[in-house]
Short mmCIF file of C-alpha atoms in Angstrom, two decimals:
data_model
loop_
_atom_site.label_atom_id
_atom_site.label_comp_id
_atom_site.label_asym_id
_atom_site.label_seq_id
_atom_site.Cartn_x
_atom_site.Cartn_y
_atom_site.Cartn_z
CA MET A 55 107.38 90.58 104.00
CA ASN A 56 105.72 87.20 103.45
CA LYS A 57 108.55 85.01 102.11
CA GLU A 58 106.17 83.45 99.61
CA PHE A 59 105.78 86.87 97.99
CA ASN A 60 109.50 86.99 97.23
CA THR A 61 109.31 83.84 95.10
CA HIS A 62 105.79 83.85 93.60
CA PRO A 63 103.75 86.25 91.42
CA HIS A 64 101.74 88.89 93.27
CA ARG A 65 100.44 92.46 92.94
CA ARG A 66 101.46 95.52 94.94
CA TYR A 67 99.51 98.73 95.45
CA ASN A 68 100.92 102.21 94.87
CA ILE A 69 99.49 104.39 97.65
CA LEU A 70 100.40 107.60 95.80
CA THR A 71 98.71 106.84 92.47
CA GLY A 72 96.15 104.13 93.26
CA GLU A 73 97.67 101.81 90.65
CA TRP A 74 98.90 98.22 90.92
CA VAL A 75 102.15 96.61 89.74
CA LEU A 76 102.56 92.91 88.91
CA VAL A 77 105.65 91.37 90.56
CA SER A 78 107.05 88.17 89.02
CA PRO A 79 110.24 87.27 90.96
CA HIS A 80 110.54 83.80 89.42
CA ARG A 81 111.22 85.39 85.99
CA THR A 82 114.78 86.32 87.00
CA LYS A 83 115.70 82.69 86.27
CA ARG A 84 114.87 82.97 82.56
CA PRO A 85 117.82 83.03 80.13
CA TRP A 86 118.38 86.29 78.27
CA GLN A 87 118.83 86.14 74.51
CA GLY A 88 117.39 89.58 73.80
CA LYS A 89 118.89 92.95 72.99
CA LEU A 90 122.21 93.99 74.51
CA GLU A 91 122.77 97.74 74.77
CA LYS A 92 125.93 99.47 73.65
CA VAL A 93 127.63 101.23 76.53
CA ALA A 94 129.57 104.44 76.00
CA GLU A 95 132.36 104.39 78.58
CA GLU A 96 134.73 106.93 77.05
CA LYS A 97 136.20 109.45 79.45
CA ARG A 98 134.90 112.89 78.60
CA PRO A 99 137.02 116.06 78.72
CA SER A 100 136.29 118.83 81.22
CA TYR A 101 135.54 121.09 78.26
CA ASP A 102 134.16 120.12 74.84
CA ALA A 103 134.33 122.74 72.10
CA ASP A 104 131.42 121.05 70.29
CA CYS A 105 129.11 120.93 73.33
CA PHE A 106 126.14 123.31 73.26
CA LEU A 107 126.12 123.48 77.08
CA CYS A 108 129.76 124.13 77.94
CA PRO A 109 130.68 127.63 79.18
CA GLY A 110 131.43 130.15 76.44
CA ASN A 111 130.09 127.94 73.65
CA VAL A 112 127.43 128.96 71.14
CA ARG A 113 124.15 127.02 71.38
CA ALA A 114 122.07 125.76 68.45
CA ASN A 115 119.99 128.96 68.38
CA GLY A 116 123.06 131.18 68.04
CA GLU A 117 123.16 132.42 71.65
CA LYS A 118 126.44 132.25 73.53
CA ASN A 119 126.67 130.73 77.02
CA PRO A 120 128.32 132.87 79.66
CA ASP A 121 131.54 131.66 81.24
CA TYR A 122 129.54 130.25 84.14
CA LYS A 123 131.21 128.77 87.24
CA THR A 124 128.08 127.68 89.13
CA PRO A 125 124.78 126.13 87.92
CA PHE A 126 123.49 128.00 84.88
CA THR A 127 119.88 128.15 83.66
CA PHE A 128 118.48 129.26 80.31
CA ARG A 129 115.23 128.90 78.39
CA ASN A 130 115.23 125.67 76.39
CA ASP A 131 116.08 126.45 72.76
CA PHE A 132 113.63 123.75 71.64
CA SER A 133 110.89 124.11 74.25
CA ALA A 134 108.00 121.66 74.29
CA LEU A 135 105.87 124.42 75.84
CA LEU A 136 105.75 128.09 74.86
CA PRO A 137 104.72 131.02 77.08
CA GLU A 138 102.38 132.46 74.51
CA GLY A 139 100.11 131.09 71.83
CA PRO A 140 96.54 131.07 70.56
CA LYS A 141 94.05 130.24 73.29
CA GLY A 142 91.12 128.02 72.57
CA ALA A 143 89.50 124.66 72.99
CA VAL A 144 87.86 121.89 70.99
CA ASN A 145 84.74 120.29 72.39
CA GLU A 146 83.00 118.59 69.53
CA GLY A 147 81.22 115.42 70.57
CA LEU A 148 83.94 112.98 71.60
CA LEU A 149 86.75 115.26 70.35
CA LYS A 150 88.25 117.38 73.12
CA ALA A 151 91.38 119.52 73.22
CA GLU A 152 92.59 122.76 74.77
CA SER A 153 95.52 125.09 74.33
CA GLU A 154 98.49 124.75 76.69
CA THR A 155 101.20 127.25 77.57
CA GLY A 156 104.29 127.06 79.72
CA ILE A 157 108.01 127.68 80.10
CA CYS A 158 110.84 125.14 79.65
CA ARG A 159 114.30 125.74 81.03
CA VAL A 160 117.61 123.85 81.05
CA VAL A 161 119.74 123.70 84.21
CA CYS A 162 123.46 123.04 83.66
CA PHE A 163 124.65 121.44 86.91
CA SER A 164 128.34 122.21 86.43
CA PRO A 165 130.69 123.92 83.95
CA ASP A 166 132.72 120.67 83.92
CA HIS A 167 131.63 118.59 80.91
CA SER A 168 133.11 115.39 82.37
CA LEU A 169 131.03 115.25 85.56
CA THR A 170 127.78 113.62 86.63
CA LEU A 171 126.00 113.99 89.99
CA PRO A 172 127.85 111.07 91.64
CA LEU A 173 131.19 112.60 90.63
CA MET A 174 130.36 116.11 91.82
CA GLN A 175 131.28 117.37 95.28
CA VAL A 176 128.52 117.80 97.86
CA PRO A 177 128.84 121.64 98.02
CA ASP A 178 128.42 121.76 94.24
CA ILE A 179 125.30 119.56 94.43
CA VAL A 180 123.98 121.93 97.10
CA ARG A 181 124.27 124.72 94.53
CA VAL A 182 122.19 122.64 92.09
CA ILE A 183 119.51 122.19 94.75
CA GLN A 184 119.56 125.92 95.47
CA LYS A 185 119.13 126.58 91.75
CA TRP A 186 116.16 124.18 91.68
CA LYS A 187 114.64 126.09 94.61
CA GLU A 188 115.25 129.43 92.92
CA GLU A 189 113.66 128.27 89.67
CA TYR A 190 110.66 126.66 91.43
CA GLU A 191 109.94 129.90 93.28
CA ASP A 192 110.63 132.15 90.29
CA ILE A 193 108.66 130.25 87.66
CA GLY A 194 105.99 129.11 90.10
CA SER A 195 105.16 132.70 91.01
CA MET A 196 104.33 133.55 87.40
CA GLU A 197 100.77 133.95 86.23
CA ASP A 198 99.43 130.94 84.32
CA ILE A 199 102.10 128.61 85.73
CA ASN A 200 100.34 126.06 87.92
CA TYR A 201 102.96 123.34 88.11
CA VAL A 202 106.78 123.20 87.93
CA GLN A 203 108.32 119.85 86.98
CA ILE A 204 112.03 119.44 87.73
CA PHE A 205 113.70 116.40 86.17
CA GLU A 206 116.89 114.88 84.75
CA ASN A 207 117.36 112.37 81.94
CA LYS A 208 120.80 110.79 82.32
CA GLY A 209 122.41 108.68 79.62
CA ASP A 210 121.74 107.65 76.03
CA LEU A 211 119.30 104.93 77.15
CA MET A 212 117.02 107.63 78.58
CA GLY A 213 117.09 109.76 75.44
CA CYS A 214 119.55 112.33 76.75
CA SER A 215 120.78 114.30 73.72
CA ASN A 216 123.79 115.90 75.43
CA PRO A 217 126.18 114.27 77.97
CA HIS A 218 126.98 117.57 79.71
CA PRO A 219 125.64 117.37 83.31
CA HIS A 220 122.23 119.01 83.14
CA GLY A 221 118.53 118.66 83.89
CA GLN A 222 115.36 120.37 82.79
CA ILE A 223 112.40 122.26 84.20
CA TRP A 224 109.06 122.18 82.40
CA SER A 225 106.33 124.38 83.85
CA GLN A 226 102.80 124.73 82.56
CA LEU A 227 99.27 126.04 82.85
CA SER A 228 97.66 122.68 83.63
CA VAL A 229 98.65 120.28 86.41
CA PRO A 230 100.07 117.06 84.87
CA VAL A 231 98.20 113.78 85.21
CA GLU A 232 100.75 112.02 87.46
CA VAL A 233 100.66 114.96 89.86
CA GLN A 234 96.85 115.01 89.84
CA LYS A 235 96.78 111.34 90.84
CA LYS A 236 99.23 111.90 93.69
CA SER A 237 97.35 115.00 94.82
CA ALA A 238 94.07 113.09 95.01
CA HIS A 239 95.42 110.19 97.08
CA GLN A 240 97.41 112.40 99.45
CA LYS A 241 94.40 114.67 99.95
CA THR A 242 92.07 111.75 100.73
CA TYR A 243 94.50 110.44 103.36
CA TRP A 244 95.03 113.91 104.83
CA LYS A 245 91.30 114.52 105.20
CA LYS A 246 90.83 111.19 106.95
CA ASN A 247 93.91 111.24 109.22
CA ASN A 248 95.14 114.86 109.27
CA ARG A 249 98.61 113.44 108.57
CA SER A 250 100.91 113.11 105.57
CA LEU A 251 100.38 109.89 103.61
CA LEU A 252 104.05 109.74 102.62
CA GLY A 253 105.12 110.70 106.15
CA ASP A 254 103.25 107.74 107.63
CA TYR A 255 104.63 105.48 104.92
CA LEU A 256 108.19 106.58 105.79
CA LYS A 257 107.60 105.76 109.47
CA GLN A 258 106.59 102.23 108.52
CA GLU A 259 109.57 101.80 106.22
CA LEU A 260 111.98 103.11 108.85
CA GLU A 261 110.66 100.51 111.30
CA LEU A 262 110.84 97.60 108.85
CA LYS A 263 114.13 98.63 107.16
CA GLU A 264 113.56 96.02 104.40
CA ARG A 265 113.54 98.51 101.55
CA LEU A 266 115.86 101.22 102.96
CA VAL A 267 118.93 102.07 100.92
CA LEU A 268 120.23 105.21 102.64
CA GLU A 269 119.23 107.45 105.53
CA ASN A 270 120.54 110.61 107.15
CA GLU A 271 119.14 113.12 109.62
CA HIS A 272 116.75 114.75 107.15
CA PHE A 273 116.21 112.34 104.22
CA VAL A 274 115.49 108.72 103.37
CA ALA A 275 116.31 106.88 100.13
CA LEU A 276 114.44 103.61 99.61
CA VAL A 277 113.03 101.27 97.00
CA PRO A 278 109.29 101.93 97.26
CA TYR A 279 107.10 98.92 98.02
CA TRP A 280 105.29 99.46 94.69
CA ALA A 281 108.41 100.10 92.56
CA VAL A 282 108.03 99.39 88.83
CA TRP A 283 111.55 99.85 87.44
CA PRO A 284 114.15 97.23 88.52
CA TYR A 285 116.19 99.55 90.76
CA GLU A 286 113.67 102.35 91.19
CA THR A 287 114.20 104.49 94.29
CA LEU A 288 112.45 107.32 96.09
CA ILE A 289 114.09 110.08 98.13
CA ALA A 290 111.77 111.78 100.63
CA SER A 291 112.23 114.40 103.30
CA LYS A 292 111.61 113.29 106.89
CA ARG A 293 110.10 116.69 107.63
CA HIS A 294 106.69 117.25 106.05
CA LEU A 295 107.52 119.71 103.27
CA GLN A 296 105.11 120.61 100.47
CA HIS A 297 107.81 121.70 98.04
CA ILE A 298 111.55 122.12 97.54
CA GLY A 299 111.38 125.83 98.34
CA GLN A 300 110.82 125.00 102.02
CA LEU A 301 114.19 123.28 102.50
CA ASN A 302 116.44 124.96 105.05
CA SER A 303 120.24 125.06 104.68
CA GLU A 304 120.80 121.88 106.74
CA GLU A 305 118.24 120.02 104.65
CA GLU A 306 119.83 121.26 101.42
CA HIS A 307 123.14 119.74 102.53
CA ALA A 308 121.52 116.47 103.64
CA TYR A 309 119.63 116.25 100.35
CA ALA A 310 122.88 116.79 98.42
CA GLU A 311 124.64 114.10 100.46
CA ILE A 312 121.97 111.48 99.86
CA LEU A 313 121.77 112.38 96.16
CA LYS A 314 125.51 111.83 95.78
CA LYS A 315 125.55 108.56 97.74
CA LEU A 316 122.54 107.11 95.93
CA THR A 317 123.87 107.92 92.46
CA ILE A 318 127.28 106.48 93.45
CA LYS A 319 125.53 103.23 94.39
CA TYR A 320 123.79 103.26 91.01
CA ASP A 321 127.12 103.63 89.19
CA ASN A 322 128.70 100.94 91.37
CA LEU A 323 125.91 98.43 90.66
CA PHE A 324 127.16 97.55 87.17
CA GLN A 325 130.30 99.72 87.21
CA THR A 326 128.98 102.08 84.59
CA SER A 327 127.62 105.62 84.40
CA PHE A 328 124.13 104.49 85.36
CA PRO A 329 121.27 105.85 83.22
CA TYR A 330 118.01 107.02 84.78
CA SER A 331 115.20 109.51 84.66
CA SER A 332 114.70 111.33 87.93
CA GLY A 333 112.05 113.85 88.86
CA ILE A 334 110.76 115.88 91.78
CA HIS A 335 107.09 115.80 92.68
CA GLN A 336 105.78 118.61 94.86
CA SER A 337 102.78 120.82 95.39
CA PRO A 338 101.27 122.79 92.47
CA THR A 339 101.91 126.53 92.18
CA ASP A 340 98.36 127.67 91.48
CA GLY A 341 98.10 129.71 94.68
CA LYS A 342 96.03 127.14 96.60
CA ASN A 343 97.05 125.46 99.86
CA TYR A 344 98.22 121.85 99.68
CA PRO A 345 98.85 120.73 103.29
CA GLU A 346 98.61 117.09 102.18
CA TRP A 347 101.52 117.28 99.73
CA HIS A 348 104.84 115.71 100.74
CA PHE A 349 107.81 116.63 98.53
CA HIS A 350 109.77 113.66 97.11
CA MET A 351 112.07 112.67 94.25
CA SER A 352 111.92 109.45 92.21
CA PHE A 353 114.58 107.67 90.15
CA TYR A 354 113.51 105.38 87.30
CA PRO A 355 116.59 103.53 85.96
CA PRO A 356 116.12 101.02 83.11
CA LEU A 357 119.02 98.60 83.70
CA LEU A 358 117.95 95.13 84.85
CA ARG A 359 120.65 92.44 84.81
CA SER A 360 123.80 94.25 83.71
CA LYS A 361 124.93 97.46 82.06
CA THR A 362 123.94 95.98 78.68
CA VAL A 363 120.50 94.54 79.58
CA LYS A 364 117.60 96.95 80.12
CA LYS A 365 114.02 96.58 81.23
CA PHE A 366 111.63 97.12 78.32
CA MET A 367 108.13 98.48 78.96
CA VAL A 368 106.36 96.58 76.18
CA GLY A 369 103.61 94.03 75.62
CA TYR A 370 101.87 93.47 78.94
CA GLU A 371 103.14 96.78 80.35
CA MET A 372 101.70 98.73 77.40
CA PHE A 373 98.38 96.95 77.19
CA ALA A 374 97.64 95.83 80.75
CA GLY A 375 99.81 97.37 83.46
CA PRO A 376 103.35 97.65 84.87
CA GLN A 377 105.30 94.50 85.75
CA ARG A 378 108.66 93.88 87.43
CA ASP A 379 110.84 90.81 88.04
CA ILE A 380 113.05 91.33 91.10
CA THR A 381 111.21 92.37 94.24
CA ALA A 382 111.64 95.75 95.91
CA GLU A 383 113.31 94.02 98.87
CA GLN A 384 115.87 92.28 96.64
CA ALA A 385 116.65 95.52 94.83
CA ALA A 386 117.03 97.45 98.09
CA GLU A 387 119.37 94.85 99.57
CA THR A 388 121.54 94.90 96.45
CA LEU A 389 121.80 98.70 96.45
CA ARG A 390 122.24 98.93 100.22
CA ASP A 391 125.22 96.58 100.20
CA LEU A 392 127.11 98.48 97.51
CA PRO A 393 130.10 100.69 98.50
CA ASP A 394 129.63 104.41 99.10
CA VAL A 395 132.85 105.18 97.22
CA HIS A 396 132.58 105.47 93.44
CA TYR A 397 134.06 102.50 91.59
CA THR A 398 136.41 104.77 89.63
CA GLU A 399 137.89 106.11 92.87
CA GLY A 400 137.97 102.95 94.97
#
């Protein structure tokens, strides 16, 4: 990296979406007199009688959870998308709308209410990955389901309404906008080079090592060159896989290992249960071939300077475009140098 770029404003290009991010590294020197977040650090019990997601408890809709021991999935009781509904469209001058259907599910990662991914054991995270695979293949095979979005919102700062370790799966008839953008740019590169865009990007990153955080035989975790969030990271498979369903057993284990290590580093950064939104991007499930697609997972954590100071997407970000203060290289170095043992166990 040009050293001048690490101290002066510049723009960086996102090869997957075609968008730019403004980087302003000099702004880290400004004093902070803004909002400080409240941090909930209470130790949770392994079982909470008032939790809608704990085994054996009754959920808000009156259904009772089974006494599950491994990851448990159910249809979201308050789904944003419904499998059935009136079909139709509006196309009146400049007014355009169309009906949308889909299926939303909740994935409980563990029966233990007190855990989060960094505190789970690798074999148990493998079971979560296997559940993600199962759900992707099951829901994706359904008629009128053309994309399956797997994600997790962790922590109050990310709007998580229940602290029990869980994620969600939203699947729908249309292909979401972010996925369309990534499809277009990967396809253009594939047609021109007959190679994976993300695969070639990983080769360059592995040579430079400036933004690497973690690496094992099958996966890489790094701060992408175009990162927007302060400690944003991307996990990508070294093998060119279109979707999570193609992972073999060795890759499942390697994926679980890097997930645990990365989330431990997040917690260790400010010695708190680190909030984030994470999501998997992969090929659509509309029955077409997507040789250009390269499966990957992104983490968007909001914390900037400490566990009480978050990055706000306001003002310029809302009306012009994304902006970040610390550079991707600075963020990667900070994360890379953190211990691999969780701060509560060190």
